[in-house]
mmCIF file of C-alpha atoms in Angstrom:
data_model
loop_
_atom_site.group_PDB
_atom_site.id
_atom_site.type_symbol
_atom_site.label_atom_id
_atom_site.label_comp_id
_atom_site.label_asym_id
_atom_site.label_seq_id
_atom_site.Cartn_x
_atom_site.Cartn_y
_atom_site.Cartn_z
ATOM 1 C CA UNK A 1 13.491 -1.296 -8.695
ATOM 2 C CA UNK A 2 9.814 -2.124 -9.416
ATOM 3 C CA UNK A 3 9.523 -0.984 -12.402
ATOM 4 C CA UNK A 4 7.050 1.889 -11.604
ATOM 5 C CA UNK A 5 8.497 5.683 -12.215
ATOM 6 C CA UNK A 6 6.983 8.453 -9.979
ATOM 7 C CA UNK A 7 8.110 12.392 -10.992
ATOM 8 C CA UNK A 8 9.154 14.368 -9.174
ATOM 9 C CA UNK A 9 10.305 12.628 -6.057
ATOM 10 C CA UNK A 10 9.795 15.754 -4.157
ATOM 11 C CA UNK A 11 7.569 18.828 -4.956
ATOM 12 C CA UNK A 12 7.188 22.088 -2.273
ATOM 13 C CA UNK A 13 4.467 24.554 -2.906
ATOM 14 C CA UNK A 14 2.117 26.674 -1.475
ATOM 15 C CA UNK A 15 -1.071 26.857 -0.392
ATOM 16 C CA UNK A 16 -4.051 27.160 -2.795
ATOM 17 C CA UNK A 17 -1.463 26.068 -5.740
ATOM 18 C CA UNK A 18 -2.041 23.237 -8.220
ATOM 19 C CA UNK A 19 0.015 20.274 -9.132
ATOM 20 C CA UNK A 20 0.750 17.540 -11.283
ATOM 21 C CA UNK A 21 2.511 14.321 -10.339
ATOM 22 C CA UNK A 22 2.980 11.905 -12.598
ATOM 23 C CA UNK A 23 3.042 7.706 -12.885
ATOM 24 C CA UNK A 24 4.671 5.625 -15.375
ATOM 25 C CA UNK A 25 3.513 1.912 -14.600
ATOM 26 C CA UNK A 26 5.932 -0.981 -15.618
ATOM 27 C CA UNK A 27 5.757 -1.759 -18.916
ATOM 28 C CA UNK A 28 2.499 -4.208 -20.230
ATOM 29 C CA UNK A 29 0.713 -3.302 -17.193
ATOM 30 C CA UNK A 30 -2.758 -1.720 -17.891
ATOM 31 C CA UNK A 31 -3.948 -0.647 -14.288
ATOM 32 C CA UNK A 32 -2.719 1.757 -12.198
ATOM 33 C CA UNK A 33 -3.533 2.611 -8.593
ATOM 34 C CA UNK A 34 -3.347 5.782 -6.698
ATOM 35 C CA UNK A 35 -2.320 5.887 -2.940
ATOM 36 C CA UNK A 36 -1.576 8.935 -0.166
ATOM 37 C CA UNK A 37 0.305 7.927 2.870
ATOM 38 C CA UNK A 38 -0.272 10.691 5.571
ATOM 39 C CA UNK A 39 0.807 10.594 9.213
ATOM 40 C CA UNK A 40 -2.730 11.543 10.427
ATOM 41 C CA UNK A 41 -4.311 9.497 7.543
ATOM 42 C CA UNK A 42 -1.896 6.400 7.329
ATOM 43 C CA UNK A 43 -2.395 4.585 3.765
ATOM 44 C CA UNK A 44 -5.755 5.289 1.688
ATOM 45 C CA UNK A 45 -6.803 4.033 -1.474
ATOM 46 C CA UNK A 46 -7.373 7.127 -3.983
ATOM 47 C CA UNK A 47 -8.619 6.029 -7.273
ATOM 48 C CA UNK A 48 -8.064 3.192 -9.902
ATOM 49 C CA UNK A 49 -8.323 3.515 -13.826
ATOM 50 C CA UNK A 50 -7.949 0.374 -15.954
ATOM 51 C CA UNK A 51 -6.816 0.633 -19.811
ATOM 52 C CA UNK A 52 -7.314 4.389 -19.575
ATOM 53 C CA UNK A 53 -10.657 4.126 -17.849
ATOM 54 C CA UNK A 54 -11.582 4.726 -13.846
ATOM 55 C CA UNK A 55 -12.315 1.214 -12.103
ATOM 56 C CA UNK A 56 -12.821 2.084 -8.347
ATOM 57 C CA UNK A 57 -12.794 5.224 -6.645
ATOM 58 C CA UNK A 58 -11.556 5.752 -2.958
ATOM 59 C CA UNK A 59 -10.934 8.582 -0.448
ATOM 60 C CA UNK A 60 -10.408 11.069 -3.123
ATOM 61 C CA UNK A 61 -11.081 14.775 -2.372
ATOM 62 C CA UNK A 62 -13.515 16.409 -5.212
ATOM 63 C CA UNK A 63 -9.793 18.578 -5.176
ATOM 64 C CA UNK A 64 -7.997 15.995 -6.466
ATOM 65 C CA UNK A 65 -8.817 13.978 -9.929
ATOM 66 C CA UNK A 66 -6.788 11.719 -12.042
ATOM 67 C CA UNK A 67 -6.591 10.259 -15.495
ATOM 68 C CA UNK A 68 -4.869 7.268 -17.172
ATOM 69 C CA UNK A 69 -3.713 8.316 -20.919
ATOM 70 C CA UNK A 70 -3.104 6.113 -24.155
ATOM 71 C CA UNK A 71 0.296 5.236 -23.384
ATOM 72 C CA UNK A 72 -1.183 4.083 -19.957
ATOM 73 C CA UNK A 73 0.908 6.580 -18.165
ATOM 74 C CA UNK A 74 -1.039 8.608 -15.510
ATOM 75 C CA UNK A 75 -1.086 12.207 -13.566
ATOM 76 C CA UNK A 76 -2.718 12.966 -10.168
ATOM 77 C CA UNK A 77 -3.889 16.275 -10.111
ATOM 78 C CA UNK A 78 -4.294 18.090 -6.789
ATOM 79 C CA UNK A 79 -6.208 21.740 -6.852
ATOM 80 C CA UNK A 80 -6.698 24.193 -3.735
ATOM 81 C CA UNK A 81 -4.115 22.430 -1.931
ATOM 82 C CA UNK A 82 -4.119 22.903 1.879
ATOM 83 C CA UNK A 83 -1.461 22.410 4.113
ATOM 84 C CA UNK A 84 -3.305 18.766 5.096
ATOM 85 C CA UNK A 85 -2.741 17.741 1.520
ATOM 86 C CA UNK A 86 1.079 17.424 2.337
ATOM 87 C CA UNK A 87 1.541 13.325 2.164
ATOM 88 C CA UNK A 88 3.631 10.841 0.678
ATOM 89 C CA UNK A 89 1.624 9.873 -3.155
ATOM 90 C CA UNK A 90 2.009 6.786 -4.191
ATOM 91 C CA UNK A 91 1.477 5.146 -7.524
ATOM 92 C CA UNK A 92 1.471 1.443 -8.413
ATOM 93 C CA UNK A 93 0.853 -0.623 -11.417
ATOM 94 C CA UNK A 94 -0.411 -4.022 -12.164
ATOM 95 C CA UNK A 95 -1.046 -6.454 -15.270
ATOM 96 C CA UNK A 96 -4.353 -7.023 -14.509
ATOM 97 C CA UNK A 97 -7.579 -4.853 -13.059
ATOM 98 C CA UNK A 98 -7.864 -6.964 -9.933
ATOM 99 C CA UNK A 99 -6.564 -6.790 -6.672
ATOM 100 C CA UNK A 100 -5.462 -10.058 -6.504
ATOM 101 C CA UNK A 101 -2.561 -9.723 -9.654
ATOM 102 C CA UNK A 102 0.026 -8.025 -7.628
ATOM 103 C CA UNK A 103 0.626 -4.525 -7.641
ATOM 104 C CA UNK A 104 4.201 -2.590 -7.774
ATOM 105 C CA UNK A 105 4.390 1.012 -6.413
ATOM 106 C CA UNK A 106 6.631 3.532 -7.267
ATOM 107 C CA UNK A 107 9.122 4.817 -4.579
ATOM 108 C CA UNK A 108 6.288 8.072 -4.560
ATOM 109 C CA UNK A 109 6.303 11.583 -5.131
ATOM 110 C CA UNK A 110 6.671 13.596 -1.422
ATOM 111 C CA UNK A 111 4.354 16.378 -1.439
ATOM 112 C CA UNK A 112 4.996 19.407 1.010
ATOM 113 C CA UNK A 113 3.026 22.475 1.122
ATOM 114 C CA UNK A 114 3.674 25.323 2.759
ATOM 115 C CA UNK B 1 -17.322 -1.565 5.468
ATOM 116 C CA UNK B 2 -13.926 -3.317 6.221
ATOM 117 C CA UNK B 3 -11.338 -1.842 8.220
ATOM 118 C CA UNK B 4 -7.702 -2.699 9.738
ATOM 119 C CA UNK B 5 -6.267 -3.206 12.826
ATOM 120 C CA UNK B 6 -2.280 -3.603 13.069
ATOM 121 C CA UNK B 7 -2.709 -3.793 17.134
ATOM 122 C CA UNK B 8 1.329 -2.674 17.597
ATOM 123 C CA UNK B 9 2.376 0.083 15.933
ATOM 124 C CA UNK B 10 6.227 -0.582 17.063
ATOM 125 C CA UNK B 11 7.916 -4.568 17.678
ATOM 126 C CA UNK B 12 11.527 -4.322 18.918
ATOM 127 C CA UNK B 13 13.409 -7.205 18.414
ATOM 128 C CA UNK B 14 16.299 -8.789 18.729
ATOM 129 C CA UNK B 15 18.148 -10.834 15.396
ATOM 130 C CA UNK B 16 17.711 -14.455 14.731
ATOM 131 C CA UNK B 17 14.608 -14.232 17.197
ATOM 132 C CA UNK B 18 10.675 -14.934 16.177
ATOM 133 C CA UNK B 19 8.659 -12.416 15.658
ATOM 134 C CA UNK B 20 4.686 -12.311 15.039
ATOM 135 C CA UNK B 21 3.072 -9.059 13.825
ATOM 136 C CA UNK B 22 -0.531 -9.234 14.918
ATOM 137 C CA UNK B 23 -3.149 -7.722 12.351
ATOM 138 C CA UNK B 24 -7.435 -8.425 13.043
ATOM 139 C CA UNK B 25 -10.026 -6.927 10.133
ATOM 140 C CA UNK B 26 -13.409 -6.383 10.198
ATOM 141 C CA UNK B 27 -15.525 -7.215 7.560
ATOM 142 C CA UNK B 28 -19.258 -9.420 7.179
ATOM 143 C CA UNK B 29 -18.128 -10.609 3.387
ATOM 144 C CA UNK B 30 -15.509 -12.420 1.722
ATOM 145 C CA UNK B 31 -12.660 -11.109 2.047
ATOM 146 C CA UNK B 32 -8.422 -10.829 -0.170
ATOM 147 C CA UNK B 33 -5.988 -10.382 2.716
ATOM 148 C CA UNK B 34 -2.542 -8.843 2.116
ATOM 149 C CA UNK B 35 1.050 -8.078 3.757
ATOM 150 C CA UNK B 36 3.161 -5.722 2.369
ATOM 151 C CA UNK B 37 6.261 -4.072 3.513
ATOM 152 C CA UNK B 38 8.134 -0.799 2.682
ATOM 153 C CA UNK B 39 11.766 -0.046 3.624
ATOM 154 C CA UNK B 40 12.919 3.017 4.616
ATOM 155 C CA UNK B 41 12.884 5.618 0.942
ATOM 156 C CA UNK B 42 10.896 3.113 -0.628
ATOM 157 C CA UNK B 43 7.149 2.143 -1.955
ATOM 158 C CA UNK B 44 5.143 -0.999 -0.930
ATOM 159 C CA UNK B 45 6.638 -4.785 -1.707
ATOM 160 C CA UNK B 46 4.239 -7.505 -1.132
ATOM 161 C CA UNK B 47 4.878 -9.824 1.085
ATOM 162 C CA UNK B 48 2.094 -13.150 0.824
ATOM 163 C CA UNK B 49 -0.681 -12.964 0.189
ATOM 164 C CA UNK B 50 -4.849 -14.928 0.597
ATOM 165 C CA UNK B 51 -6.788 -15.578 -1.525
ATOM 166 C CA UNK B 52 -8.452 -19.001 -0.725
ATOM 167 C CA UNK B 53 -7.377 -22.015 -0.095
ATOM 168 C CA UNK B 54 -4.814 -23.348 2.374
ATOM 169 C CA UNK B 55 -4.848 -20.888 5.400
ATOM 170 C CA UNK B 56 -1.059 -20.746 5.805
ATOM 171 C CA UNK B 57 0.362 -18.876 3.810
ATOM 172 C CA UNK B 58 4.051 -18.461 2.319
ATOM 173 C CA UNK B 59 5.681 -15.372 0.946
ATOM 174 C CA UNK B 60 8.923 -13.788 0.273
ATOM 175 C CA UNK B 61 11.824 -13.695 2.975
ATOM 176 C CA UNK B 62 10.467 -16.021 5.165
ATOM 177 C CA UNK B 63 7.784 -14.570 5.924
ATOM 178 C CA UNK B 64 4.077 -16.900 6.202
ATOM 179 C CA UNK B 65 1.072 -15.573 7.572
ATOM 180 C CA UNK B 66 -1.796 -17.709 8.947
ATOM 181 C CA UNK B 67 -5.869 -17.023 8.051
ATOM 182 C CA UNK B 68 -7.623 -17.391 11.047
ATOM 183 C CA UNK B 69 -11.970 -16.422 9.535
ATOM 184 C CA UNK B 70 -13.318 -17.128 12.861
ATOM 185 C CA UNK B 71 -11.021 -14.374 15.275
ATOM 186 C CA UNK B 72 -10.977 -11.914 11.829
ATOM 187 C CA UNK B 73 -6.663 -12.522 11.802
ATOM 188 C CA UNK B 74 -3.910 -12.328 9.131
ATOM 189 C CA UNK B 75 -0.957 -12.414 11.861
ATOM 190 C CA UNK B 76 2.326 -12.055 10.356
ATOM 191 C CA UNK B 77 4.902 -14.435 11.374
ATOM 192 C CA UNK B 78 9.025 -14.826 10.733
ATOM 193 C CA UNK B 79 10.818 -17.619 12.804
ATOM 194 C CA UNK B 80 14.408 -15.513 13.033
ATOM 195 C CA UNK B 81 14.567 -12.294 11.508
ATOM 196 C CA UNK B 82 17.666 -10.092 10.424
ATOM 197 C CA UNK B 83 18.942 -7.344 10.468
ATOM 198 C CA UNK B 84 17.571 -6.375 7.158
ATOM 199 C CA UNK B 85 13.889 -7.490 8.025
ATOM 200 C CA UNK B 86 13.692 -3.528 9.712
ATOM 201 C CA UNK B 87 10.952 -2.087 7.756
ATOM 202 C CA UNK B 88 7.428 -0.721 8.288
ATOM 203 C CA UNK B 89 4.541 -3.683 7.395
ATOM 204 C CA UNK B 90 1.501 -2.656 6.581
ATOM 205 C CA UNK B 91 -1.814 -5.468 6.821
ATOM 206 C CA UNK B 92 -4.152 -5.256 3.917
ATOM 207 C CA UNK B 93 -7.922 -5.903 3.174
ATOM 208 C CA UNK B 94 -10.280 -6.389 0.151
ATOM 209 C CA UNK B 95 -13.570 -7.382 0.355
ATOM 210 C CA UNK B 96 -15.367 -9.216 -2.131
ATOM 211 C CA UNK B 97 -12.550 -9.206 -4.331
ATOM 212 C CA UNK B 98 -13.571 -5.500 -4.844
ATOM 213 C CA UNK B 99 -10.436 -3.051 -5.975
ATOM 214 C CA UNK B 100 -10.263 -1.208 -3.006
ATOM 215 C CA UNK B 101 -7.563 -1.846 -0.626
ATOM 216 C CA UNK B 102 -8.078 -0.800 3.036
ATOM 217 C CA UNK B 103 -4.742 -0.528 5.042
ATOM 218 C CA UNK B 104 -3.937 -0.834 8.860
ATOM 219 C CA UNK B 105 -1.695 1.321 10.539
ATOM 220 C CA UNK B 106 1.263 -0.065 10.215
ATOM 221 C CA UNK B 107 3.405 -1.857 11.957
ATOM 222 C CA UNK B 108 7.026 -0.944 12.202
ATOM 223 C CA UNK B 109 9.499 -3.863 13.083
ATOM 224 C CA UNK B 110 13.074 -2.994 14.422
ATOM 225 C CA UNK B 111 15.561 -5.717 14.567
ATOM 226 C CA UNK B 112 18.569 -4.815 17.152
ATOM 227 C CA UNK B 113 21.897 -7.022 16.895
#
């Protein structure tokens, strides 16, 4: 168990819909990271926010956005979705706001749409 | 910009043998080189990983993994894996100790008894 807590572990929905998925990082770490891992795509970097603010900004669709909140937990939010949006979302956490303090991820949330 | 190449997306292998997963990244800067791996249901674990410094480098399980700036390598190496070593590993790059981490395809080692 890394420490990291990912709702829901599984989420169906359709088309056009909205959804939330949520991060809890481990507890004293301030950064959390956002991944997708898509068959077509593989692993991509999504966004980072640092002590509630955004630090570095990948591959994210203007669809999707993200915030870090004053308990440090976070939420991906994912708008218009389209049956390419269906992917593996990963979160992970880490003390510090640099890549080289290790990161733990969360076992993910598994997005299908339909 | 940096990118990733895992060069086998599949190693078969047989337990107690070596086994070397191969990963080459382009980049023109400085660069943080990572392994991780992720078992079947689960999120990334890291492995090792470089920074600077000694070129060989020793992580978790067994694993090491050699820097190699001039041929662009972060090969992964194991000298007799198990059983349990059957995973997907995934080869990771930052540059300039930027945030961003850039991912290869993956690699997915399956050890046979």
């Amino acid at each position: 168990d890394s420490g990291v807590t990912q709702t829901p572990k599984h989420l169906i929905t359709a088309t056009g819909q909205r959804v939330t998925l949520r991060c809890s990082p481990r507890s004293g770490d301030l950064s959390v990271y956002w991944y997708q891992q898509s068959l077509d795509q593989g692993l991509q970097f999504l966004i980072q926010y640092y002590n509630g603010e955004e630090r570095a900004k990948g591959n994210i669709l203007e669809r999707f956005s993200a915030q870090q909140f004053p308990d440090l937990h976070s939420e991906l939010n994912l708008s218009s979705l389209e049956l390419g949006d269906s992917a593996l979302y990963f979160c992970a956490s880490s003390v510090g706001g640099a890549v080289n303090t290790e990161a733990f991820f969360g076992q993910g949330t598994r997005l299908t749409v339909v | 910009a940096q990118s990733v190449t895992q060069l086998d997306s599949q190693v078969p292998v047989f337990e107690e043998a070596p086994v070397e997963l191969r990963c080459n990244y382009s980049s023109s800067v400085s660069v943080y080189l990572f392994w991780y791996v992720q078992y079947p249901n689960q999120g990334l674990q890291l492995l090792l990983k470089y920074l600077s410094g000694s070129t060989l480098v020793k992580g978790i399980n067994g694993f090491e993994a050699e820097f190699n700036k001039s041929q662009t390598s972060f090969h992964l190496r194991k000298p007799s894996v198990h059983i349990s070593d059957t995973a997907e590993y995934f080869c990771a790059v930052s540059e300039n100790a930027g945030n961003m981490l850039t991912f290869g395809g993956g690699t997915r080692l399956m050890v046979k008894p």
